[in-house]
Each structure stands twice: as C-alpha cells, then as structure tokens.
mmCIF file of C-alpha atoms in Angstrom:
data_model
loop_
_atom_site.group_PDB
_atom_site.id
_atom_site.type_symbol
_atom_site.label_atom_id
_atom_site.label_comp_id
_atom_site.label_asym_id
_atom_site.label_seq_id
_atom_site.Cartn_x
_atom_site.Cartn_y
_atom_site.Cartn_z
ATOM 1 C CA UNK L 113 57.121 67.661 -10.577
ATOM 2 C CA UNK L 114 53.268 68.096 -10.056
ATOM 3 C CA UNK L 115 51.274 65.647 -8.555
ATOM 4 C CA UNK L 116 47.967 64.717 -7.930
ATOM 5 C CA UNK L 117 47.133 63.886 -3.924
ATOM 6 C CA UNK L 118 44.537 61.855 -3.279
ATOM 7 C CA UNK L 119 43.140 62.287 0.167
ATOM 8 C CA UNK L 120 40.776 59.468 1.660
ATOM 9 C CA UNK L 121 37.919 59.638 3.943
ATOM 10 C CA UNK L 122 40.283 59.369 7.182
ATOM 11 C CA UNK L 123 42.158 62.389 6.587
ATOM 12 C CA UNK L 124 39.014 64.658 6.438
ATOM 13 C CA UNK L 125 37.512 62.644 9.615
ATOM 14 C CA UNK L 126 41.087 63.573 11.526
ATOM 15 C CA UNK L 127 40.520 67.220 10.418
ATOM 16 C CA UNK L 128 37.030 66.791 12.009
ATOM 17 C CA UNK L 129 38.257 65.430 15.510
ATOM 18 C CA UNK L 130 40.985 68.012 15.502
ATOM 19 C CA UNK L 131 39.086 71.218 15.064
ATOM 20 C CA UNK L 132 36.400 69.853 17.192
ATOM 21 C CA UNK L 133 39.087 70.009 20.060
ATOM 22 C CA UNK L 134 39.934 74.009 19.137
ATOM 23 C CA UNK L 135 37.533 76.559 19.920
ATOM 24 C CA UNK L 136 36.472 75.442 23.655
ATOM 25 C CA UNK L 137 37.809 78.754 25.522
ATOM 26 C CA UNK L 138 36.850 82.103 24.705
ATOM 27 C CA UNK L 139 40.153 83.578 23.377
ATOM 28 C CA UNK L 140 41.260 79.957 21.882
ATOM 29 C CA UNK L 141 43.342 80.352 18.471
ATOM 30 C CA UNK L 142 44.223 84.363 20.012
ATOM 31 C CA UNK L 143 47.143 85.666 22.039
ATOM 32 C CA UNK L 144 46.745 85.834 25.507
ATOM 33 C CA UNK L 145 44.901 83.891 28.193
ATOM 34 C CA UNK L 146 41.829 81.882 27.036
ATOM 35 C CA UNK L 147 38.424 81.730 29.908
ATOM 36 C CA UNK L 148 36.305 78.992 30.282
ATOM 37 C CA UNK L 149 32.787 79.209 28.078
ATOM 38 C CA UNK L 150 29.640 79.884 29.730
ATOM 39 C CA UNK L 151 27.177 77.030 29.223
ATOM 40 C CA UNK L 152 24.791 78.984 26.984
ATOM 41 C CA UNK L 153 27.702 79.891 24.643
ATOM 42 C CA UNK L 154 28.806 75.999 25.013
ATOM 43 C CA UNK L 155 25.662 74.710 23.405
ATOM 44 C CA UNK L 156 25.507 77.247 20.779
ATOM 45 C CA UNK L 157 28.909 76.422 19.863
ATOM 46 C CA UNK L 158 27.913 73.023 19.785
ATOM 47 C CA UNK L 159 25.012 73.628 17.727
ATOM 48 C CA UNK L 160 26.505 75.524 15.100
ATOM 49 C CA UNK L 161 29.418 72.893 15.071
ATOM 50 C CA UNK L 162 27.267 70.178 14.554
ATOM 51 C CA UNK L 163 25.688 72.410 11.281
ATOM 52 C CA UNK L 164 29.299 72.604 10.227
ATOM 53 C CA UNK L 165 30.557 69.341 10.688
ATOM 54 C CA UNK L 166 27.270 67.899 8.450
ATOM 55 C CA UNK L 167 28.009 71.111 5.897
ATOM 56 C CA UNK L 168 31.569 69.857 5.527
ATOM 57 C CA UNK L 169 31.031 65.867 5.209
ATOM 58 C CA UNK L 170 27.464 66.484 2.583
ATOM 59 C CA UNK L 171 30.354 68.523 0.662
ATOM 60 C CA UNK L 172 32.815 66.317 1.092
ATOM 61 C CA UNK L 173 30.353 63.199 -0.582
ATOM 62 C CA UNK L 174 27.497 64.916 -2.678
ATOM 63 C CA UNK L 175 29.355 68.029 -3.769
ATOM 64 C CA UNK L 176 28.623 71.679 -2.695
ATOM 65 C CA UNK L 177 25.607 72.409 -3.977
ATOM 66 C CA UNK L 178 24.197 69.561 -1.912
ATOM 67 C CA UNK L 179 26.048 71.560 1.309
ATOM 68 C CA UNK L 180 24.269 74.600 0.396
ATOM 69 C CA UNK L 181 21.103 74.076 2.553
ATOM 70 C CA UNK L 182 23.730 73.029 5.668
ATOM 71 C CA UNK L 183 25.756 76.421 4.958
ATOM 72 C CA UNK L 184 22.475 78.259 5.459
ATOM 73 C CA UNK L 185 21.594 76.968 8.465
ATOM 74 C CA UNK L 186 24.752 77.335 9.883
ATOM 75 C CA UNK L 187 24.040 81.172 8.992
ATOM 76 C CA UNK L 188 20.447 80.843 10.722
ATOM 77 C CA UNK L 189 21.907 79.185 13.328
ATOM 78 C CA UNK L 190 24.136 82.033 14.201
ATOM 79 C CA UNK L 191 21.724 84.638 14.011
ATOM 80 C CA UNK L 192 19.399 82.811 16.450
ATOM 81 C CA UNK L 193 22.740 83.009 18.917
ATOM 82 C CA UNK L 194 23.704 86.724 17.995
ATOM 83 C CA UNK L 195 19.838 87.121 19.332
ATOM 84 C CA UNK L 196 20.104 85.342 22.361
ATOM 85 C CA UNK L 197 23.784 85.751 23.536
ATOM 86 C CA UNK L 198 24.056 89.557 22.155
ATOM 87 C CA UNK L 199 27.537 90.250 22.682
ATOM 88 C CA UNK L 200 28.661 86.942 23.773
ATOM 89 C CA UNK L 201 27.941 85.593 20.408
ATOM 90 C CA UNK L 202 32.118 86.966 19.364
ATOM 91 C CA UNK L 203 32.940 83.997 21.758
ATOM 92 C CA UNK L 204 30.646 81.310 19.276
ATOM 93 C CA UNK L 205 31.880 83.112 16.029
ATOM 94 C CA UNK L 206 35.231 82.591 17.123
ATOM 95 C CA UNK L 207 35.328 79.235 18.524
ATOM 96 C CA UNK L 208 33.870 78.377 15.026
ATOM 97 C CA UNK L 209 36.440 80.468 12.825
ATOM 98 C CA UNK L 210 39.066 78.582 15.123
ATOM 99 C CA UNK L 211 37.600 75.246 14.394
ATOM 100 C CA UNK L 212 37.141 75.981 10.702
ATOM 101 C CA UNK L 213 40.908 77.102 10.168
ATOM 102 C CA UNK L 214 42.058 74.147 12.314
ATOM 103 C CA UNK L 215 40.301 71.753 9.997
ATOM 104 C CA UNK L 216 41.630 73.128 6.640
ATOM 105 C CA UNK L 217 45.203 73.169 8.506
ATOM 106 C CA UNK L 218 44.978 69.321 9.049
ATOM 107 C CA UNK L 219 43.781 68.669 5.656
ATOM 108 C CA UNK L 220 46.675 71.114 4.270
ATOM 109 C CA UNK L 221 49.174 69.675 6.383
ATOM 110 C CA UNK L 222 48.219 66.018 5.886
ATOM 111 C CA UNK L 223 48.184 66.539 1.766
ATOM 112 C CA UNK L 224 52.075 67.713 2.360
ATOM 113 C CA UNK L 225 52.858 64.163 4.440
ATOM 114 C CA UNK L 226 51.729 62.649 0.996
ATOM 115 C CA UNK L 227 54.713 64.024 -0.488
ATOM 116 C CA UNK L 228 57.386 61.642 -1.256
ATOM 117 C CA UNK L 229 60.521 62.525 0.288
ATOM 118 C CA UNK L 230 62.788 60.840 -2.383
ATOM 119 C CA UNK L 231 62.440 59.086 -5.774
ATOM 120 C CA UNK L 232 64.845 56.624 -7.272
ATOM 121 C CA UNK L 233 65.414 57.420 -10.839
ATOM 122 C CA UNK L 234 67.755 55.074 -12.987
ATOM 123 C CA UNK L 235 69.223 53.825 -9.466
ATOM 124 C CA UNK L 236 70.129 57.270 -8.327
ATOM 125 C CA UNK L 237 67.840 58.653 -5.162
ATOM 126 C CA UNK L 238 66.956 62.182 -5.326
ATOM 127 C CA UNK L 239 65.587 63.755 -2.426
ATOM 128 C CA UNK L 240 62.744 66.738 -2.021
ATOM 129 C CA UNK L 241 64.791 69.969 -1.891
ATOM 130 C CA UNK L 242 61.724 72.216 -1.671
ATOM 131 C CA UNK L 243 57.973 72.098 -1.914
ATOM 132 C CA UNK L 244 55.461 74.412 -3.574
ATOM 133 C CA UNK L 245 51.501 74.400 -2.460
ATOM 134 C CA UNK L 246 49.058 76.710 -4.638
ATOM 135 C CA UNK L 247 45.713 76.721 -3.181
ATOM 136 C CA UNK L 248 43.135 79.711 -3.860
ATOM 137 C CA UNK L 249 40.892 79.552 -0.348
ATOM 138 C CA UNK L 250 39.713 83.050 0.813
ATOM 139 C CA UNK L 251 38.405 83.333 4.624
ATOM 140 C CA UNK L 252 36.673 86.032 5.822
ATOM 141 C CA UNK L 253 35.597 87.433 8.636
ATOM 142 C CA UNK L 254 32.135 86.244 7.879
ATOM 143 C CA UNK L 255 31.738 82.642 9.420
ATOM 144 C CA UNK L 256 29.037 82.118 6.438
ATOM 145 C CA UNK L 257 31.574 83.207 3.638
ATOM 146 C CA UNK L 258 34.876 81.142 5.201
ATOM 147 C CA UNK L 259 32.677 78.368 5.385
ATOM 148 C CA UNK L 260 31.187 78.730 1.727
ATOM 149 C CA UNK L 261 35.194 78.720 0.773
ATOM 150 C CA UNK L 262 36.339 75.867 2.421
ATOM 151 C CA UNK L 263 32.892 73.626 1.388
ATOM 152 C CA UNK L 264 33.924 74.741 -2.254
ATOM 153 C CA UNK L 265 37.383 73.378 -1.706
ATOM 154 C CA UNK L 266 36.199 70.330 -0.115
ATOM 155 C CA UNK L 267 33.667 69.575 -2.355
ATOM 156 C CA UNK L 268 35.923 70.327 -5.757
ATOM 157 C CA UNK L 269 39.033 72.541 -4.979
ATOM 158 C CA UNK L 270 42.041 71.601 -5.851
ATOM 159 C CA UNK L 271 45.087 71.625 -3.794
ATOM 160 C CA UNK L 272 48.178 71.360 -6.184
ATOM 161 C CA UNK L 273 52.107 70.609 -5.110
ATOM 162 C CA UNK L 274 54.443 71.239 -6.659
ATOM 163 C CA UNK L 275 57.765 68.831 -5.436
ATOM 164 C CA UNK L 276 61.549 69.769 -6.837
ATOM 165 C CA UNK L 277 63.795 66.919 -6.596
ATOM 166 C CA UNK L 278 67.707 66.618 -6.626
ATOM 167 C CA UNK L 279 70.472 64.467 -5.934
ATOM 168 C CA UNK L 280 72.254 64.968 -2.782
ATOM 169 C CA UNK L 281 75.311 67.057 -2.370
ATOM 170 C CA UNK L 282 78.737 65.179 -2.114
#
C-alpha cells in the first residue's frame, strides 16, 4: 500500500532544533574523539547556519527557486570563512554537512512514525510486516550541492512509502 505523508510545519522545525544541536565539536558526526571549536570557527559556523536554516524554511514555504538566493549565500558565506580560517574552515564545512544530514534524518525518520502500524480491514487487524522508503536525495561533498538537494526535496521532493500489511501468525 502507498501512501501519501503529509508532514506539518512542526516536524521540519524539530529537524531544525535537532541539527542545530550536531555539529558543535570539530570531529562531531566522525569516529573518534570530537575537540571543542575555536571561537572564530564558532561564529562562522553560526553564520553559515543561520544562511541554512533561512535557505531551508524560504524552501520549505515559497518553493526552491525562492531559496536560491539563500543557497548562494550560504556558498559566499563559506568562501569568506575558507579565506579567513584557511584550513580550519574543514571544521565549519563539517559541522554544517553534520547539521544538514541530521536534519534530513529527522524529517526521514519522523515521515516513517506516520506509518500506521495496523489497519482493520472487514474486522480483521493486519499489522505492518515491512516498510519500503524510495527517496532520490544525492549529497555531496560540496556543502553548496547537498544543500541544493535537500532544498529541492524540501521544497517539492517526494518521499514515498511503501507499507505491506498482513494478518498475524497463529
């Protein structure tokens, strides 16, 4: 059985708050041992994370085309860091590549709680035996490019599940 989800403003504000809490050590989201963030890096991660977060809700309620200007300052906005913090500028790239694959996570995983775990058909209760998700979202290693993605998806992508149903084993 396909279904359509329907995800409201709440879910897309919880996948705000928790990749805003990712991406505050250098190493976050990697194996190993994560160190605190200099304050220079801080504020550029800050920065660029504000761009985002505006990038993602303008896509989210005008479409992506009206996100497009917000995309490309997020791009500007990194450059000015790669200037300034020269090799430190991994540490901002990846704090926001963390934050960005935290948020489509929560917006993933909270389009799967909308699946209904049983239906009752003809007084009989079948319950979910399995679950299919087909979602076409490429990420890059270009913070730009993974954001242009998941602004796309946002703005009109299209997350479809698939649910299989039967009745329970005796």
């Amino acid at each position: 059985m396909k279904m359509l989800v329907v995800l409201g403003e709440d879910i897309f504000e919880r996948a705000l708050e928790a990749a805003h809490a990712s991406g505050t050590t250098v190493g976050a989201g990697t194996t190993g041992l994560g160190a605190p963030l200099t304050d220079d890096v801080r504020r550029w991660i800050d920065e660029v994370w504000d761009a985002t977060e505006a990038a993602l809700l303008k896509a989210r309620r005008e479409g992506r085309q009206a996100a497009a200007e917000l995309v490309q300052k997020v791009d500007a906005l990194l450059k000015q860091a790669a200037v300034e913090l020269v090799d430190r500028c991994k540490a901002v790239k990846d704090a926001i590549t963390d934050r960005l694959s935290d948020y489509i996570t929560s917006v993933i995983d909270a389009a799967l709680l909308r699946v209904r775990p049983a239906l009752s058909i003809g007084g009989r209760e079948m319950l979910v035996s399995s679950v299919t998700i087909e979602q076409r979202l490429m990420l890059s290693g270009s913070v730009k490019a993974s954001l242009e993605e998941i602004v796309e998806f946002i703005a009109e992508g299209e997350l479809t599940l698939s649910a299989e149903y039967g009745l329970p084993r005796a």
